[in-house]
mmCIF file of C-alpha atoms in Angstrom:
data_model
loop_
_atom_site.group_PDB
_atom_site.id
_atom_site.type_symbol
_atom_site.label_atom_id
_atom_site.label_comp_id
_atom_site.label_asym_id
_atom_site.label_seq_id
_atom_site.Cartn_x
_atom_site.Cartn_y
_atom_site.Cartn_z
ATOM 1 C CA MET O 14 -31.247 -0.682 -1.205
ATOM 2 C CA PRO O 15 -29.082 2.424 -1.965
ATOM 3 C CA GLU O 16 -25.118 2.634 -0.486
ATOM 4 C CA TYR O 17 -23.398 5.519 -0.011
ATOM 5 C CA ARG O 18 -19.549 5.997 0.354
ATOM 6 C CA ARG O 19 -17.167 8.566 1.509
ATOM 7 C CA ILE O 20 -13.515 8.622 -0.566
ATOM 8 C CA LEU O 21 -11.236 11.460 -1.677
ATOM 9 C CA LEU O 22 -11.808 12.058 -5.374
ATOM 10 C CA ASP O 23 -9.037 14.627 -6.915
ATOM 11 C CA GLY O 24 -8.066 15.061 -2.965
ATOM 12 C CA SER O 25 -11.337 16.234 -1.540
ATOM 13 C CA PRO O 26 -13.562 13.805 0.651
ATOM 14 C CA VAL O 27 -16.670 13.076 -1.606
ATOM 15 C CA GLN O 28 -19.691 11.351 -1.140
ATOM 16 C CA VAL O 29 -20.680 9.008 -3.563
ATOM 17 C CA VAL O 30 -23.273 6.404 -4.720
ATOM 18 C CA CYS O 31 -22.273 2.628 -5.229
ATOM 19 C CA GLU O 32 -23.653 1.659 -8.594
ATOM 20 C CA GLY O 33 -22.118 -2.195 -9.586
ATOM 21 C CA ASP O 34 -18.233 -2.168 -9.418
ATOM 22 C CA GLU O 35 -18.394 1.877 -9.615
ATOM 23 C CA LEU O 36 -18.754 4.822 -7.402
ATOM 24 C CA VAL O 37 -20.504 8.205 -8.783
ATOM 25 C CA ALA O 38 -20.240 11.133 -7.504
ATOM 26 C CA GLY O 39 -22.807 13.926 -7.483
ATOM 27 C CA ASP O 40 -21.469 15.683 -10.805
ATOM 28 C CA GLY O 41 -21.167 12.392 -12.551
ATOM 29 C CA ARG O 42 -17.683 11.680 -12.321
ATOM 30 C CA ARG O 43 -16.751 7.936 -11.608
ATOM 31 C CA VAL O 44 -14.229 5.972 -10.066
ATOM 32 C CA LYS O 45 -13.792 1.971 -9.895
ATOM 33 C CA ALA O 46 -14.647 0.831 -6.184
ATOM 34 C CA ASP O 47 -11.793 -1.211 -6.153
ATOM 35 C CA GLU O 48 -9.756 1.736 -7.013
ATOM 36 C CA ALA O 49 -10.920 4.263 -4.526
ATOM 37 C CA ALA O 50 -9.322 5.893 -1.585
ATOM 38 C CA HIS O 51 -11.920 4.965 0.876
ATOM 39 C CA LEU O 52 -12.995 7.391 4.201
ATOM 40 C CA PRO O 53 -14.990 6.489 6.745
ATOM 41 C CA PRO O 54 -18.909 6.516 5.148
ATOM 42 C CA VAL O 55 -20.029 8.751 8.090
ATOM 43 C CA THR O 56 -18.678 11.560 10.435
ATOM 44 C CA PRO O 57 -19.667 10.877 13.608
ATOM 45 C CA SER O 58 -19.115 13.004 16.678
ATOM 46 C CA LYS O 59 -19.377 9.917 18.618
ATOM 47 C CA VAL O 60 -19.073 6.174 18.782
ATOM 48 C CA VAL O 61 -20.730 4.054 21.223
ATOM 49 C CA ALA O 62 -20.471 0.170 21.665
ATOM 50 C CA VAL O 63 -22.118 -2.391 23.457
ATOM 51 C CA HIS O 64 -19.882 -5.006 25.714
ATOM 52 C CA LEU O 65 -21.782 -8.296 25.309
ATOM 53 C CA ASN O 66 -24.722 -8.996 23.160
ATOM 54 C CA HIS O 67 -24.588 -12.366 21.091
ATOM 55 C CA ARG O 68 -25.434 -15.485 22.462
ATOM 56 C CA SER O 69 -22.442 -17.269 21.287
ATOM 57 C CA ARG O 70 -19.939 -14.603 22.494
ATOM 58 C CA VAL O 71 -21.547 -15.119 26.072
ATOM 59 C CA GLU O 72 -21.510 -19.065 25.988
ATOM 60 C CA GLU O 73 -17.765 -18.717 24.891
ATOM 61 C CA PHE O 74 -16.664 -17.176 27.369
ATOM 62 C CA GLY O 75 -18.957 -18.936 30.122
ATOM 63 C CA ALA O 76 -20.443 -15.461 31.513
ATOM 64 C CA GLN O 77 -24.029 -14.507 32.125
ATOM 65 C CA LEU O 78 -25.604 -10.929 30.322
ATOM 66 C CA PRO O 79 -26.670 -8.656 32.575
ATOM 67 C CA ALA O 80 -30.346 -7.189 32.761
ATOM 68 C CA ALA O 81 -29.836 -4.427 30.582
ATOM 69 C CA PRO O 82 -26.859 -4.018 28.199
ATOM 70 C CA THR O 83 -23.648 -1.949 29.129
ATOM 71 C CA TYR O 84 -21.404 0.206 26.698
ATOM 72 C CA PHE O 85 -17.914 1.753 26.124
ATOM 73 C CA HIS O 86 -17.015 4.851 24.035
ATOM 74 C CA LYS O 87 -14.477 4.645 20.996
ATOM 75 C CA PRO O 88 -13.159 8.520 20.486
ATOM 76 C CA VAL O 89 -13.306 9.377 16.494
ATOM 77 C CA SER O 90 -10.097 9.681 16.850
ATOM 78 C CA ALA O 91 -9.910 5.673 16.247
ATOM 79 C CA LEU O 92 -12.088 5.710 13.258
ATOM 80 C CA ASN O 93 -10.223 4.281 9.850
ATOM 81 C CA SER O 94 -11.975 2.748 6.921
ATOM 82 C CA HIS O 95 -12.448 0.006 4.558
ATOM 83 C CA ARG O 96 -9.049 -1.209 3.465
ATOM 84 C CA GLY O 97 -7.185 1.182 5.956
ATOM 85 C CA ALA O 98 -4.270 -0.436 7.857
ATOM 86 C CA VAL O 99 -4.615 -1.198 11.581
ATOM 87 C CA VAL O 100 -1.804 -0.431 13.746
ATOM 88 C CA ARG O 101 -0.621 -2.589 16.384
ATOM 89 C CA PRO O 102 1.796 -0.683 18.458
ATOM 90 C CA ALA O 103 4.697 -1.956 18.726
ATOM 91 C CA GLY O 104 5.821 -3.912 21.725
ATOM 92 C CA CYS O 105 1.979 -5.186 21.874
ATOM 93 C CA LYS O 106 0.901 -8.565 21.214
ATOM 94 C CA TRP O 107 -2.830 -9.127 21.937
ATOM 95 C CA LEU O 108 -4.917 -7.012 19.259
ATOM 96 C CA ASN O 109 -8.343 -8.606 18.415
ATOM 97 C CA TYR O 110 -10.726 -8.270 15.707
ATOM 98 C CA GLU O 111 -14.506 -8.199 16.397
ATOM 99 C CA GLY O 112 -16.697 -8.093 13.441
ATOM 100 C CA GLU O 113 -19.940 -6.165 14.142
ATOM 101 C CA VAL O 114 -23.082 -4.325 12.742
ATOM 102 C CA ALA O 115 -23.067 -0.580 12.921
ATOM 103 C CA VAL O 116 -25.863 1.603 13.474
ATOM 104 C CA VAL O 117 -25.880 4.701 11.998
ATOM 105 C CA ILE O 118 -28.182 7.812 13.286
ATOM 106 C CA GLY O 119 -29.996 9.963 10.604
ATOM 107 C CA ARG O 120 -31.156 12.600 13.137
ATOM 108 C CA THR O 121 -31.661 13.966 16.432
ATOM 109 C CA ALA O 122 -32.469 11.488 18.691
ATOM 110 C CA ARG O 123 -33.212 11.802 22.822
ATOM 111 C CA ASN O 124 -35.409 10.150 24.863
ATOM 112 C CA ILE O 125 -37.760 7.886 22.029
ATOM 113 C CA ALA O 126 -38.776 4.499 22.562
ATOM 114 C CA PRO O 127 -37.563 1.752 20.849
ATOM 115 C CA GLU O 128 -40.117 1.323 18.381
ATOM 116 C CA GLU O 129 -39.601 4.805 17.241
ATOM 117 C CA ALA O 130 -35.574 4.350 16.977
ATOM 118 C CA ALA O 131 -36.257 3.421 12.968
ATOM 119 C CA ALA O 132 -37.123 6.434 12.516
ATOM 120 C CA TYR O 133 -33.728 7.966 13.433
ATOM 121 C CA ILE O 134 -31.803 5.571 11.887
ATOM 122 C CA ALA O 135 -30.066 6.676 8.467
ATOM 123 C CA GLY O 136 -28.904 3.449 8.062
ATOM 124 C CA TYR O 137 -25.861 0.790 8.712
ATOM 125 C CA THR O 138 -22.461 -0.272 7.905
ATOM 126 C CA VAL O 139 -19.957 -2.561 9.020
ATOM 127 C CA GLY O 140 -17.512 -2.050 11.893
ATOM 128 C CA ASN O 141 -14.703 -3.997 13.327
ATOM 129 C CA ASP O 142 -14.489 -3.295 17.000
ATOM 130 C CA PHE O 143 -10.708 -4.112 17.420
ATOM 131 C CA GLY O 144 -9.128 -4.174 20.846
ATOM 132 C CA LEU O 145 -5.640 -3.983 22.098
ATOM 133 C CA HIS O 146 -6.053 -5.971 24.902
ATOM 134 C CA ASP O 147 -2.562 -5.492 26.258
ATOM 135 C CA PHE O 148 -3.912 -2.549 28.216
ATOM 136 C CA ARG O 149 -7.264 -4.167 29.608
ATOM 137 C CA ASP O 150 -5.392 -4.531 33.351
ATOM 138 C CA THR O 151 -5.563 -0.745 33.302
ATOM 139 C CA ASP O 152 -8.524 0.328 31.202
ATOM 140 C CA ALA O 153 -10.586 -2.766 32.032
ATOM 141 C CA GLY O 154 -13.156 -0.346 33.340
ATOM 142 C CA SER O 155 -12.791 2.913 30.429
ATOM 143 C CA MET O 156 -11.949 0.279 27.900
ATOM 144 C CA LEU O 157 -10.257 3.778 26.489
ATOM 145 C CA ARG O 158 -6.806 2.462 24.947
ATOM 146 C CA VAL O 159 -7.982 -1.362 24.892
ATOM 147 C CA LYS O 160 -10.818 -0.219 21.980
ATOM 148 C CA GLY O 161 -9.874 3.840 21.567
ATOM 149 C CA SER O 162 -6.648 3.409 20.458
ATOM 150 C CA ASP O 163 -5.759 5.267 16.837
ATOM 151 C CA THR O 164 -7.156 3.022 13.644
ATOM 152 C CA LEU O 165 -9.037 0.719 15.883
ATOM 153 C CA CYS O 166 -12.328 1.411 14.560
ATOM 154 C CA PRO O 167 -12.780 0.549 10.813
ATOM 155 C CA LEU O 168 -16.191 1.252 9.269
ATOM 156 C CA GLY O 169 -17.385 0.841 5.574
ATOM 157 C CA PRO O 170 -17.241 0.142 2.901
ATOM 158 C CA GLY O 171 -20.383 2.141 2.964
ATOM 159 C CA LEU O 172 -23.782 3.367 4.522
ATOM 160 C CA VAL O 173 -26.792 1.129 3.309
ATOM 161 C CA THR O 174 -30.339 2.318 3.807
ATOM 162 C CA GLY O 175 -33.134 0.496 3.635
ATOM 163 C CA TRP O 176 -31.710 -2.456 5.129
ATOM 164 C CA ASP O 177 -33.243 -4.904 7.830
ATOM 165 C CA PHE O 178 -31.057 -6.078 10.319
ATOM 166 C CA ARG O 179 -33.189 -9.157 11.237
ATOM 167 C CA HIS O 180 -32.123 -13.106 9.720
ATOM 168 C CA LYS O 181 -28.919 -11.806 8.895
ATOM 169 C CA HIS O 182 -25.483 -13.725 8.724
ATOM 170 C CA LEU O 183 -22.326 -11.778 9.930
ATOM 171 C CA ARG O 184 -18.600 -13.362 9.174
ATOM 172 C CA THR O 185 -15.223 -12.423 9.812
ATOM 173 C CA TYR O 186 -12.263 -13.692 7.786
ATOM 174 C CA VAL O 187 -8.639 -13.943 8.784
ATOM 175 C CA ASN O 188 -6.379 -14.541 5.653
ATOM 176 C CA GLY O 189 -9.310 -15.849 3.558
ATOM 177 C CA THR O 190 -10.331 -18.242 6.586
ATOM 178 C CA VAL O 191 -13.747 -17.861 8.236
ATOM 179 C CA ALA O 192 -12.843 -17.009 12.301
ATOM 180 C CA GLN O 193 -16.474 -15.731 13.050
ATOM 181 C CA ASP O 194 -19.542 -16.775 11.859
ATOM 182 C CA GLY O 195 -22.677 -15.687 13.618
ATOM 183 C CA SER O 196 -26.115 -14.202 12.818
ATOM 184 C CA THR O 197 -27.916 -10.874 14.226
ATOM 185 C CA ASP O 198 -30.649 -13.727 15.608
ATOM 186 C CA GLU O 199 -28.288 -14.400 18.381
ATOM 187 C CA MET O 200 -28.253 -10.729 19.541
ATOM 188 C CA ARG O 201 -30.184 -10.204 23.173
ATOM 189 C CA TRP O 202 -30.887 -6.643 22.060
ATOM 190 C CA ASP O 203 -31.365 -5.312 18.899
ATOM 191 C CA MET O 204 -30.810 -2.279 16.967
ATOM 192 C CA HIS O 205 -34.006 -0.479 18.078
ATOM 193 C CA TYR O 206 -33.263 -0.968 21.581
ATOM 194 C CA LEU O 207 -29.773 -0.230 21.735
ATOM 195 C CA VAL O 208 -30.364 3.226 19.976
ATOM 196 C CA ALA O 209 -33.135 3.861 22.609
ATOM 197 C CA ASP O 210 -31.178 3.016 25.501
ATOM 198 C CA ILE O 211 -28.648 5.092 24.836
ATOM 199 C CA ALA O 212 -30.693 7.730 23.808
ATOM 200 C CA ARG O 213 -32.187 8.010 27.182
ATOM 201 C CA THR O 214 -29.353 9.913 28.684
ATOM 202 C CA ILE O 215 -27.475 10.761 25.675
ATOM 203 C CA THR O 216 -28.236 13.004 22.837
ATOM 204 C CA LEU O 217 -27.412 11.143 19.523
ATOM 205 C CA LEU O 218 -26.209 13.326 16.686
ATOM 206 C CA PRO O 219 -26.700 12.741 12.668
ATOM 207 C CA GLY O 220 -23.519 10.623 12.144
ATOM 208 C CA ASP O 221 -23.237 9.110 15.705
ATOM 209 C CA VAL O 222 -22.390 5.298 15.133
ATOM 210 C CA LEU O 223 -23.415 2.383 17.811
ATOM 211 C CA LEU O 224 -21.673 -0.826 17.714
ATOM 212 C CA SER O 225 -23.917 -3.825 18.000
ATOM 213 C CA GLY O 226 -22.128 -6.379 19.675
ATOM 214 C CA THR O 227 -19.721 -9.419 18.398
ATOM 215 C CA PRO O 228 -20.205 -13.034 18.109
ATOM 216 C CA ALA O 229 -17.722 -16.080 19.552
ATOM 217 C CA GLY O 230 -14.413 -16.289 17.753
ATOM 218 C CA SER O 231 -12.328 -12.831 18.482
ATOM 219 C CA ARG O 232 -8.849 -13.807 18.524
ATOM 220 C CA PRO O 233 -5.484 -12.129 18.392
ATOM 221 C CA VAL O 234 -3.978 -11.261 14.496
ATOM 222 C CA GLN O 235 -0.345 -10.515 13.837
ATOM 223 C CA PRO O 236 0.920 -7.604 11.760
ATOM 224 C CA GLY O 237 0.636 -8.724 7.320
ATOM 225 C CA ASP O 238 -2.873 -10.587 8.371
ATOM 226 C CA VAL O 239 -5.751 -9.320 6.515
ATOM 227 C CA VAL O 240 -8.878 -8.933 8.439
ATOM 228 C CA GLU O 241 -12.509 -9.009 6.548
ATOM 229 C CA VAL O 242 -15.584 -8.610 8.164
ATOM 230 C CA GLU O 243 -18.855 -9.405 5.929
ATOM 231 C CA VAL O 244 -22.416 -8.694 6.536
ATOM 232 C CA GLU O 245 -24.914 -10.103 4.506
ATOM 233 C CA GLY O 246 -26.670 -7.026 2.836
ATOM 234 C CA LEU O 247 -23.727 -4.775 3.705
ATOM 235 C CA GLY O 248 -20.839 -5.611 2.200
ATOM 236 C CA ARG O 249 -17.462 -6.570 3.314
ATOM 237 C CA LEU O 250 -15.079 -4.670 5.028
ATOM 238 C CA THR O 251 -11.486 -5.004 4.418
ATOM 239 C CA ASN O 252 -8.572 -4.256 6.451
ATOM 240 C CA HIS O 253 -4.763 -5.304 7.251
ATOM 241 C CA ILE O 254 -2.694 -5.289 10.275
ATOM 242 C CA VAL O 255 0.632 -3.393 10.564
ATOM 243 C CA GLU O 256 3.268 -2.963 13.074
ATOM 244 C CA GLY O 257 3.676 0.353 14.939
ATOM 245 C CA PRO O 258 7.136 2.332 14.077
ATOM 246 C CA THR O 259 8.009 2.818 17.710
ATOM 247 C CA PRO O 260 7.079 1.133 20.870
ATOM 248 C CA VAL O 261 4.165 3.012 23.567
ATOM 249 C CA ARG O 262 6.725 4.848 25.490
ATOM 250 C CA SER O 263 8.190 3.246 28.738
ATOM 251 C CA ASP O 264 8.540 6.764 30.486
ATOM 252 C CA VAL O 265 5.101 7.418 31.366
ATOM 253 C CA GLY O 266 1.964 5.856 32.113
ATOM 254 C CA ALA O 267 0.764 1.771 32.399
ATOM 255 C CA GLN O 268 2.826 -0.229 30.258
ATOM 256 C CA PRO O 269 1.255 -3.243 28.484
ATOM 257 C CA THR O 270 0.920 -6.421 30.381
ATOM 258 C CA GLU O 271 0.044 -10.383 30.008
ATOM 259 C CA SER O 272 -1.875 -11.010 32.687
ATOM 260 C CA GLU O 273 -4.397 -14.050 33.284
ATOM 261 C CA GLU O 274 -7.109 -11.062 32.650
ATOM 262 C CA VAL O 275 -5.317 -10.124 29.138
ATOM 263 C CA LEU O 276 -4.940 -13.565 27.821
ATOM 264 C CA SER O 277 -8.121 -15.320 29.275
ATOM 265 C CA THR O 278 -10.078 -12.345 27.028
ATOM 266 C CA ALA O 279 -7.384 -12.320 24.071
ATOM 267 C CA LEU O 280 -7.773 -15.933 23.667
ATOM 268 C CA GLY O 281 -11.397 -16.990 24.725
ATOM 269 C CA GLY O 282 -13.024 -18.009 27.909
ATOM 270 C CA ASP O 283 -11.652 -19.321 31.497
ATOM 271 C CA TRP O 284 -13.154 -15.690 32.531
ATOM 272 C CA GLU O 285 -12.805 -17.324 36.381
ATOM 273 C CA PHE O 286 -9.158 -16.603 36.019
ATOM 274 C CA ARG O 287 -9.669 -12.740 35.249
ATOM 275 C CA GLY O 288 -7.878 -10.740 37.420
ATOM 276 C CA ILE O 289 -6.644 -13.567 40.131
ATOM 277 C CA ARG O 290 -3.477 -13.791 38.681
ATOM 278 C CA ALA O 291 -0.124 -11.189 38.800
ATOM 279 C CA PRO O 292 0.802 -9.793 35.573
ATOM 280 C CA ARG O 293 3.375 -11.631 33.967
ATOM 281 C CA ARG O 294 5.477 -8.989 32.766
#
């Protein structure tokens, strides 16, 4: 299966093809994959993410799936790359990883049937749908700051074409220890369904990304942690967590909180308490 990556080569963004442990540019230049400065493998106009989709995640929270999938948006300013630093702002505590399969659109899609969707998909990559749950109390509806803050959408390492999403393992590692262990078989709605569903009312453009949901086991990480998401056939996306140099400004807007809703989501389960108890700070 061909794999395409985007890297900085001699200071310019270049698409390369992965050949073993080397990346090859169209003009023949080669660079070791481990030495390359990676960029996100695609340049989307939008990133759309599904809320709950994996059976283990639903069971973990004691929740029920809706009749149809629901979604949120991650702005493109949140994009990050393989081996990029994920920033937890100073003063925040509840930054969670969520390993996922990312669908990449290949041609303009609008009002298509699920059985047609494969023809509109360029390929797949690995995503990590990081969430800054400190803002869940104020952004629970839009998820804008929770999921859309800068650096919270790593994608990579490459775009793989010709990949079949069925029966594939997905694992997230934190500092080398397995933290999530799931499979695409536990998804309620598959990739083709998700593409067709969104494309009913939102035109999907080449390069656009759909994040397809995460299995159970999302938990907070700390500055210094290394988080890796490995999807069978797509490779391993690696990122490290750093502390932001400045705290979230306190003279404007809602501030980070530690309510029961924040804690139950960040730590997993106990959703019956969400939103009932007052914020702790």
